[in-house]
PDB file of C-alpha atoms in Angstrom:
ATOM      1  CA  UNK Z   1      31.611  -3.141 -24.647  1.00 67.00           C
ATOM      2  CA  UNK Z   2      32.833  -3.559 -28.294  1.00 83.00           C
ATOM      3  CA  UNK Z   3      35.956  -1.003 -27.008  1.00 82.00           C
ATOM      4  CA  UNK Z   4      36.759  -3.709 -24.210  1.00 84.00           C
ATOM      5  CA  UNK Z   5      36.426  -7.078 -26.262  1.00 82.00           C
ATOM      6  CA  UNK Z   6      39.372  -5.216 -28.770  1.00 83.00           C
ATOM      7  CA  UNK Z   7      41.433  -4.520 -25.560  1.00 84.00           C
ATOM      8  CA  UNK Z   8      41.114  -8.258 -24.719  1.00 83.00           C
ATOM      9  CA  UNK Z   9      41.880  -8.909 -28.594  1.00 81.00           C
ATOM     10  CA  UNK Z  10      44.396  -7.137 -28.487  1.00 84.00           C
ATOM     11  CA  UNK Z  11      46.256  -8.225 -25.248  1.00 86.00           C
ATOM     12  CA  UNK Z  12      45.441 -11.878 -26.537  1.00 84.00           C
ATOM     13  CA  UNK Z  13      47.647 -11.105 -29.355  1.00 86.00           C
ATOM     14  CA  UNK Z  14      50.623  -9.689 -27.062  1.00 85.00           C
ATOM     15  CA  UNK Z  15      50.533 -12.721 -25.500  1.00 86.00           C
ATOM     16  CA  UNK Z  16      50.826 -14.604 -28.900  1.00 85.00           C
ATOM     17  CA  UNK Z  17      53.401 -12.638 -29.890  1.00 86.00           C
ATOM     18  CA  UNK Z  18      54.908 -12.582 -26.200  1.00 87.00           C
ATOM     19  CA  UNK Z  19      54.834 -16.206 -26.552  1.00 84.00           C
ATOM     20  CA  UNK Z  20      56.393 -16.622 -29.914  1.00 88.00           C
ATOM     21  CA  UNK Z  21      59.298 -14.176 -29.373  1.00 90.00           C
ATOM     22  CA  UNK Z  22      59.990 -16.549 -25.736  1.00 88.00           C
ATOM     23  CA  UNK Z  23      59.777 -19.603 -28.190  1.00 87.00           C
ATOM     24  CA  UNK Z  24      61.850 -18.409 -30.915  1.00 90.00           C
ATOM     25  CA  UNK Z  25      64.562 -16.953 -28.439  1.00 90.00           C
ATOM     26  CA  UNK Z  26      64.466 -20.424 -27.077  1.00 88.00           C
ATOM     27  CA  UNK Z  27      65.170 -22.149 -30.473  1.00 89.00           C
ATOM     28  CA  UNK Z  28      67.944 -19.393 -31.204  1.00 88.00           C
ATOM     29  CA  UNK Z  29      69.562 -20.185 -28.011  1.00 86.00           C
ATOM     30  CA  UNK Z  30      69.265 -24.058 -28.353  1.00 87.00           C
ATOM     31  CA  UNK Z  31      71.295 -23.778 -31.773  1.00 86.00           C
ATOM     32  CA  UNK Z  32      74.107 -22.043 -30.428  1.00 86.00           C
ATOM     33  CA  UNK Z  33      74.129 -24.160 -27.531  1.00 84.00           C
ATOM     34  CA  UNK Z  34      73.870 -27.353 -29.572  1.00 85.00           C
ATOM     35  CA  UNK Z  35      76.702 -25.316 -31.986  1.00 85.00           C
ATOM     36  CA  UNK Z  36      79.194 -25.064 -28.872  1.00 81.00           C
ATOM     37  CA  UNK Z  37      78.335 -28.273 -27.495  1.00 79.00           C
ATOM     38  CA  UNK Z  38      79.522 -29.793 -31.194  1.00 80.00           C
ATOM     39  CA  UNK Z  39      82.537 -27.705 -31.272  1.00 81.00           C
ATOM     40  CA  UNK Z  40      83.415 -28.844 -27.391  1.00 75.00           C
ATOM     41  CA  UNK Z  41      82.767 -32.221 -28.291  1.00 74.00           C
ATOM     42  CA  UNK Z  42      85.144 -32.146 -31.779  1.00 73.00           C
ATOM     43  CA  UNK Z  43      87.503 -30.210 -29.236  1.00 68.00           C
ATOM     44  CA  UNK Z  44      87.746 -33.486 -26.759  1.00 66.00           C
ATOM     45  CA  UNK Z  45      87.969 -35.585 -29.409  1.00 67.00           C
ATOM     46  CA  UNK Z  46      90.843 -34.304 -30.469  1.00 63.00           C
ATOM     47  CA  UNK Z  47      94.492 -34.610 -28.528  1.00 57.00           C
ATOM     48  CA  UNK Z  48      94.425 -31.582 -26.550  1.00 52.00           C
ATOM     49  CA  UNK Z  49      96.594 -28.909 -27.042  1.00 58.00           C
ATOM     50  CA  UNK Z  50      95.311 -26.221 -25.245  1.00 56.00           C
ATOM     51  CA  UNK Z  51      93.364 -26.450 -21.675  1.00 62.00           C
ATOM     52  CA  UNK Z  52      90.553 -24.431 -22.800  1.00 68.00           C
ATOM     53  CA  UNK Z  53      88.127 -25.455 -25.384  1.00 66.00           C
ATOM     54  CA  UNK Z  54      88.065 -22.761 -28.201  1.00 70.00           C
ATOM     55  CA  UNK Z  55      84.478 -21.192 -28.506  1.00 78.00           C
ATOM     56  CA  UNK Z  56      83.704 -19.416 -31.759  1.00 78.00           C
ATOM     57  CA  UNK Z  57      81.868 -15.889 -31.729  1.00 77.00           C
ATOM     58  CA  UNK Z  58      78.683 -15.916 -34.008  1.00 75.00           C
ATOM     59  CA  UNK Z  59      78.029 -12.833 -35.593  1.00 79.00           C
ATOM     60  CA  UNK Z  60      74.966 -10.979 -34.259  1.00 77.00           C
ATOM     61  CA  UNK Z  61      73.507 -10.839 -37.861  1.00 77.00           C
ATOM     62  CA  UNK Z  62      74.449 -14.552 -38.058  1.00 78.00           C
ATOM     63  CA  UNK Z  63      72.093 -15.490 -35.378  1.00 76.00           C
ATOM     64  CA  UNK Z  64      69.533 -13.076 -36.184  1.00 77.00           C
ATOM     65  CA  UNK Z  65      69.144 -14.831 -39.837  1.00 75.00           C
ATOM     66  CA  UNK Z  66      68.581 -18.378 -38.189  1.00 76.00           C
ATOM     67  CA  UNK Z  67      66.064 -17.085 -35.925  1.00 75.00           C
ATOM     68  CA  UNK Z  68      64.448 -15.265 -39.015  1.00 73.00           C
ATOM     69  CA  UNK Z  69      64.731 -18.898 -40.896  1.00 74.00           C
ATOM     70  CA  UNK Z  70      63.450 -20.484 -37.999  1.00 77.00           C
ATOM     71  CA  UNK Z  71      59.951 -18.443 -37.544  1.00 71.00           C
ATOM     72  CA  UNK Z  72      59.688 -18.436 -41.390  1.00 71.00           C
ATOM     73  CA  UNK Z  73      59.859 -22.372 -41.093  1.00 77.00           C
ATOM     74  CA  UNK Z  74      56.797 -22.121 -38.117  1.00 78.00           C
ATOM     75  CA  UNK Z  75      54.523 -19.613 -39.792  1.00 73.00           C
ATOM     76  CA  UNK Z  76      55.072 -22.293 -43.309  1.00 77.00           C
ATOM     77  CA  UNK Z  77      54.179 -25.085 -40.847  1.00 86.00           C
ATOM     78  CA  UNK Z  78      51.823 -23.084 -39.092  1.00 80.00           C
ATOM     79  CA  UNK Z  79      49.864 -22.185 -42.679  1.00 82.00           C
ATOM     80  CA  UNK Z  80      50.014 -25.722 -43.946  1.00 88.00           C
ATOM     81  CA  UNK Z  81      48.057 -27.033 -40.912  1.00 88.00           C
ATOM     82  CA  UNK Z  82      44.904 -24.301 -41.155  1.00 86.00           C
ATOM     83  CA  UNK Z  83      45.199 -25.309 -44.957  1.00 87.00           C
ATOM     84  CA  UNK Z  84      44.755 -28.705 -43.844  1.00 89.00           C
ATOM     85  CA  UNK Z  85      41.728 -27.604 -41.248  1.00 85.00           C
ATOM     86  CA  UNK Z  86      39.910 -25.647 -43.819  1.00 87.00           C
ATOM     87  CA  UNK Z  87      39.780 -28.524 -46.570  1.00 87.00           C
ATOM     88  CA  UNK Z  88      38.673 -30.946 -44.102  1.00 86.00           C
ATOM     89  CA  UNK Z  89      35.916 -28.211 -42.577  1.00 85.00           C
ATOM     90  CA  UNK Z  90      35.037 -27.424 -46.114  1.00 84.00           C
ATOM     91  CA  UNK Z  91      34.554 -31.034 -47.066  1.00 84.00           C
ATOM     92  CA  UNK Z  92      32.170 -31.471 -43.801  1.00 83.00           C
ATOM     93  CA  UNK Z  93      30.208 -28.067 -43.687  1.00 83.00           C
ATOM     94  CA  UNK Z  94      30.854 -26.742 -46.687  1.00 84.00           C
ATOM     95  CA  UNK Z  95      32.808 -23.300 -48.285  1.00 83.00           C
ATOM     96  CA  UNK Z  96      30.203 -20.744 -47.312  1.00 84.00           C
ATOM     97  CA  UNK Z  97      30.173 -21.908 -42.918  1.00 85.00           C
ATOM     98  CA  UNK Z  98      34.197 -22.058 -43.269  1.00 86.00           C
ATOM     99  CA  UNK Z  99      34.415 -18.779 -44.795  1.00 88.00           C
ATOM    100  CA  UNK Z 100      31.940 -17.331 -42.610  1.00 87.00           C
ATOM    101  CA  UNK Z 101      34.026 -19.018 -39.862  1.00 88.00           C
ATOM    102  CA  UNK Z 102      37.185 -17.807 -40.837  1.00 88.00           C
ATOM    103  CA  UNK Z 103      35.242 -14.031 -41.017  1.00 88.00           C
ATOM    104  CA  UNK Z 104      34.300 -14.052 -37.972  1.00 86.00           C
ATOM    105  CA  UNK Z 105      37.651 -15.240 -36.173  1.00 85.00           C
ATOM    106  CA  UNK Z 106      39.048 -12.363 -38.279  1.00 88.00           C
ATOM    107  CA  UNK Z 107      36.569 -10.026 -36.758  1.00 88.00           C
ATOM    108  CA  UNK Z 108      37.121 -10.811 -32.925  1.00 86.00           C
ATOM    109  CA  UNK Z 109      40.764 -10.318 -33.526  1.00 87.00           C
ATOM    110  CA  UNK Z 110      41.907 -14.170 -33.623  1.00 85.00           C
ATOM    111  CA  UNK Z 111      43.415 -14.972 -36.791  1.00 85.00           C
ATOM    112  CA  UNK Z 112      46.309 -13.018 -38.137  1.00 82.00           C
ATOM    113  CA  UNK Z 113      45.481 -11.004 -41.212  1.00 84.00           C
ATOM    114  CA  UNK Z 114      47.930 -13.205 -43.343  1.00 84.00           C
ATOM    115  CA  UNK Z 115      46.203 -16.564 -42.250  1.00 85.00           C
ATOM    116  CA  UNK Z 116      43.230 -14.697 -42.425  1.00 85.00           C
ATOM    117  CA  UNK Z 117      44.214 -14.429 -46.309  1.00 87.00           C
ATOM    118  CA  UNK Z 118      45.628 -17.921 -46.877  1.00 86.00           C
ATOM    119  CA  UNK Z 119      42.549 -19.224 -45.706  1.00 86.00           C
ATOM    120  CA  UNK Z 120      39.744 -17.356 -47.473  1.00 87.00           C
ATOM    121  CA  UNK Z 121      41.789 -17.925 -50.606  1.00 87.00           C
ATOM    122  CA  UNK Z 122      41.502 -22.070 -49.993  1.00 86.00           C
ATOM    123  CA  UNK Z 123      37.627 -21.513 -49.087  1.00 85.00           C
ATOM    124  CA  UNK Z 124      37.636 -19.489 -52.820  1.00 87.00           C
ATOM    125  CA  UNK Z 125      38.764 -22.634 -54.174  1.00 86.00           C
ATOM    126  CA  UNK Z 126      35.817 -24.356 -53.674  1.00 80.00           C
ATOM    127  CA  UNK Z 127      31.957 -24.059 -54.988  1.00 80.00           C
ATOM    128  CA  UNK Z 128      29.514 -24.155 -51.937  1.00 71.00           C
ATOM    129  CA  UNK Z 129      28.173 -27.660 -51.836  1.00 71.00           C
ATOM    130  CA  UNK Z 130      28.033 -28.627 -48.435  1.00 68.00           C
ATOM    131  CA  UNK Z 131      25.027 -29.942 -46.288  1.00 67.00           C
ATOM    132  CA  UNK Z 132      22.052 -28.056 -45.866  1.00 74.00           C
ATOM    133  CA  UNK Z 133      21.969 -27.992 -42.339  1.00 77.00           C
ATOM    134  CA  UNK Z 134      25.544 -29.298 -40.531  1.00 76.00           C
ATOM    135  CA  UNK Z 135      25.608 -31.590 -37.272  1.00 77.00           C
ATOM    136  CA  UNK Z 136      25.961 -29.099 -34.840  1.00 79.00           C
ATOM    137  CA  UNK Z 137      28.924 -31.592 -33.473  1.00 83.00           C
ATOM    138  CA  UNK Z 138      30.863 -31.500 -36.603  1.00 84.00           C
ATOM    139  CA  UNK Z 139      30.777 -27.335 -36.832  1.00 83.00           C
ATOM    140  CA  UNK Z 140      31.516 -27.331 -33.144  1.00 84.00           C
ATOM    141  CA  UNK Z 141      34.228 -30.080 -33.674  1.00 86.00           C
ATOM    142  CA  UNK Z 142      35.781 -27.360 -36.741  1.00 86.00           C
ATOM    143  CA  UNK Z 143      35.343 -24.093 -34.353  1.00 84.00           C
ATOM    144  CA  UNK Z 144      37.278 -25.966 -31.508  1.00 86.00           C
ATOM    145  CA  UNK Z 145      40.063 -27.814 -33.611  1.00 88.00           C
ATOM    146  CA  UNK Z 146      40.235 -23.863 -35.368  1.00 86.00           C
ATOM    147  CA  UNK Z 147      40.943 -22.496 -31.208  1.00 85.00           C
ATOM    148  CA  UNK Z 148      43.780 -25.091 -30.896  1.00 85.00           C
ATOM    149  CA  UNK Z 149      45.244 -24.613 -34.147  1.00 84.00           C
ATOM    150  CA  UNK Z 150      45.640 -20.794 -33.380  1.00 84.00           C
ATOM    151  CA  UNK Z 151      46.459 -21.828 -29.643  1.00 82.00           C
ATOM    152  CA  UNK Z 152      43.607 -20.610 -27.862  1.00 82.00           C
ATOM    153  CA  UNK Z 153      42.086 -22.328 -24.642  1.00 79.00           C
ATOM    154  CA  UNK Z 154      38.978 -24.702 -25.875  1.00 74.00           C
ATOM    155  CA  UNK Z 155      36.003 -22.793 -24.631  1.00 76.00           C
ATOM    156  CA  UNK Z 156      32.568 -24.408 -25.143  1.00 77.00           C
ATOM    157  CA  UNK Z 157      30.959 -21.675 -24.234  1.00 82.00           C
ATOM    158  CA  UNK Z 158      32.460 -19.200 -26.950  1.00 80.00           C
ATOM    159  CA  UNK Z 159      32.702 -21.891 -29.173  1.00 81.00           C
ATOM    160  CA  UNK Z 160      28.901 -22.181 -29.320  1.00 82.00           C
ATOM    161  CA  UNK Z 161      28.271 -18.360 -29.685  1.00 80.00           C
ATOM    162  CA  UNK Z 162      30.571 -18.089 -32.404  1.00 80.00           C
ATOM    163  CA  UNK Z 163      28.222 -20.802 -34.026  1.00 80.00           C
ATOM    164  CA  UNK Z 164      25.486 -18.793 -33.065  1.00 80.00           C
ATOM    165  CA  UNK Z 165      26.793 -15.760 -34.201  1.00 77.00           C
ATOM    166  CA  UNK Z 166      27.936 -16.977 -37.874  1.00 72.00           C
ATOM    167  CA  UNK Z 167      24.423 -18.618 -38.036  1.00 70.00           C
ATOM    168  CA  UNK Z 168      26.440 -21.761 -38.569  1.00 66.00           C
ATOM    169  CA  UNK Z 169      24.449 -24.531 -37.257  1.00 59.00           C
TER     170      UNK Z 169
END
C-alpha cells in the first residue's frame, strides 16, 4: 500500500515536472517568436532593400539562459506565494498545525524538498501562539488554498484526512 501511494507520488511529480518543462518550452518559444516578430516588424518599417526579412540565429546557449532566467523567475514567484500562505495560516492556526502541515505534504511526496525548506524556515520564525482548537473551516480553508498553490486538484476528501492525519483540527 505505502509502495503504491509513492508510485502515485511519484508519477504526480512527472506530471509537475512534465508540465513545467511544456510551460517553460512555451515561454522560450514565445520570446523568440515575439524576438522575430520585432525584428520583422523593424524590417517593414524600414524601406526595403531586400525581399526577404533578415532573421537572426540565437545561439543555443543563448536561449537556454532565458529559459534558465525564466524558471528561476517562477520558482522566486512560486516561493513568495507559499511564504505568503504560511504567514497567513500561521496567523490563523498557528506555527505548530502549519509546520505539521507542511510535514506532512512533505511526507506524501507533495511539496518539493526546497519549498519544503523555505517553508519550515518561515514557520521557525514564529513562537506557537495560535488557537487552542482551530475552526475546522479555516484549517480546511489552509490545506485546500496549500493544493492550489502547489497545483493539485481540490479534493475534500483528502483534504479532510490530511487534517485527520496531522491531528489538525
Amino acid at each position: 500500500m505505502e509502495l503504491e501511494q509513492r508510485v502515485k507520488a511519484l508519477e504526480f511529480e512527472l506530471k509537475i515536472l512534465k508540465n513545467e518543462i511544456q510551460h517553460t518550452i512555451t515561454q522560450v518559444h514565445e520570446l523568440v517568436l515575439a524576438q522575430y516578430a520585432a525584428e520583422a516588424a523593424a524590417a517593414v518599417s524600414k524601406p526595403a532593400e531586400s525581399p526577404t526579412p533578415v532573421i537572426k540565429a540565437v545561439p543555443l546557449a543563448e536561449i537556454r539562459h532565458a529559459q534558465h532566467a525564466i524558471v528561476a523567475e517562477e520558482h522566486h514567484e512560486h516561493l513568495k506565494r507559499l511564504e505568503v500562505w504560511a504567514k497567513g495560516s500561521i496567523e490563523r492556526l498557528g506555527s505548530g498545525r502549519v509546520g505539521r502541515l507542511v510535514t506532512l505534504f512533505a511526507e506524501r511526496g507533495y511539496l518539493l524538498d526546497v519549498d519544503r525548506k523555505q517553508l519550515i524556515e518561515v514557520v521557525a520564525r514564529y513562537e506557537d501562539t495560535g488557537p487552542i482548537k482551530a475552526p475546522l473551516t479555516q484549517v480546511l480553508d489552509a490545506v485546500l488554498k496549500l493544493d492550489e498553490l502547489l497545483d493539485r486538484a481540490a479534493d475534500g476528501e483528502e483534504a479532510l484526512q490530511i487534517i485527520e492525519e496531522a491531528n489538525l483540527g
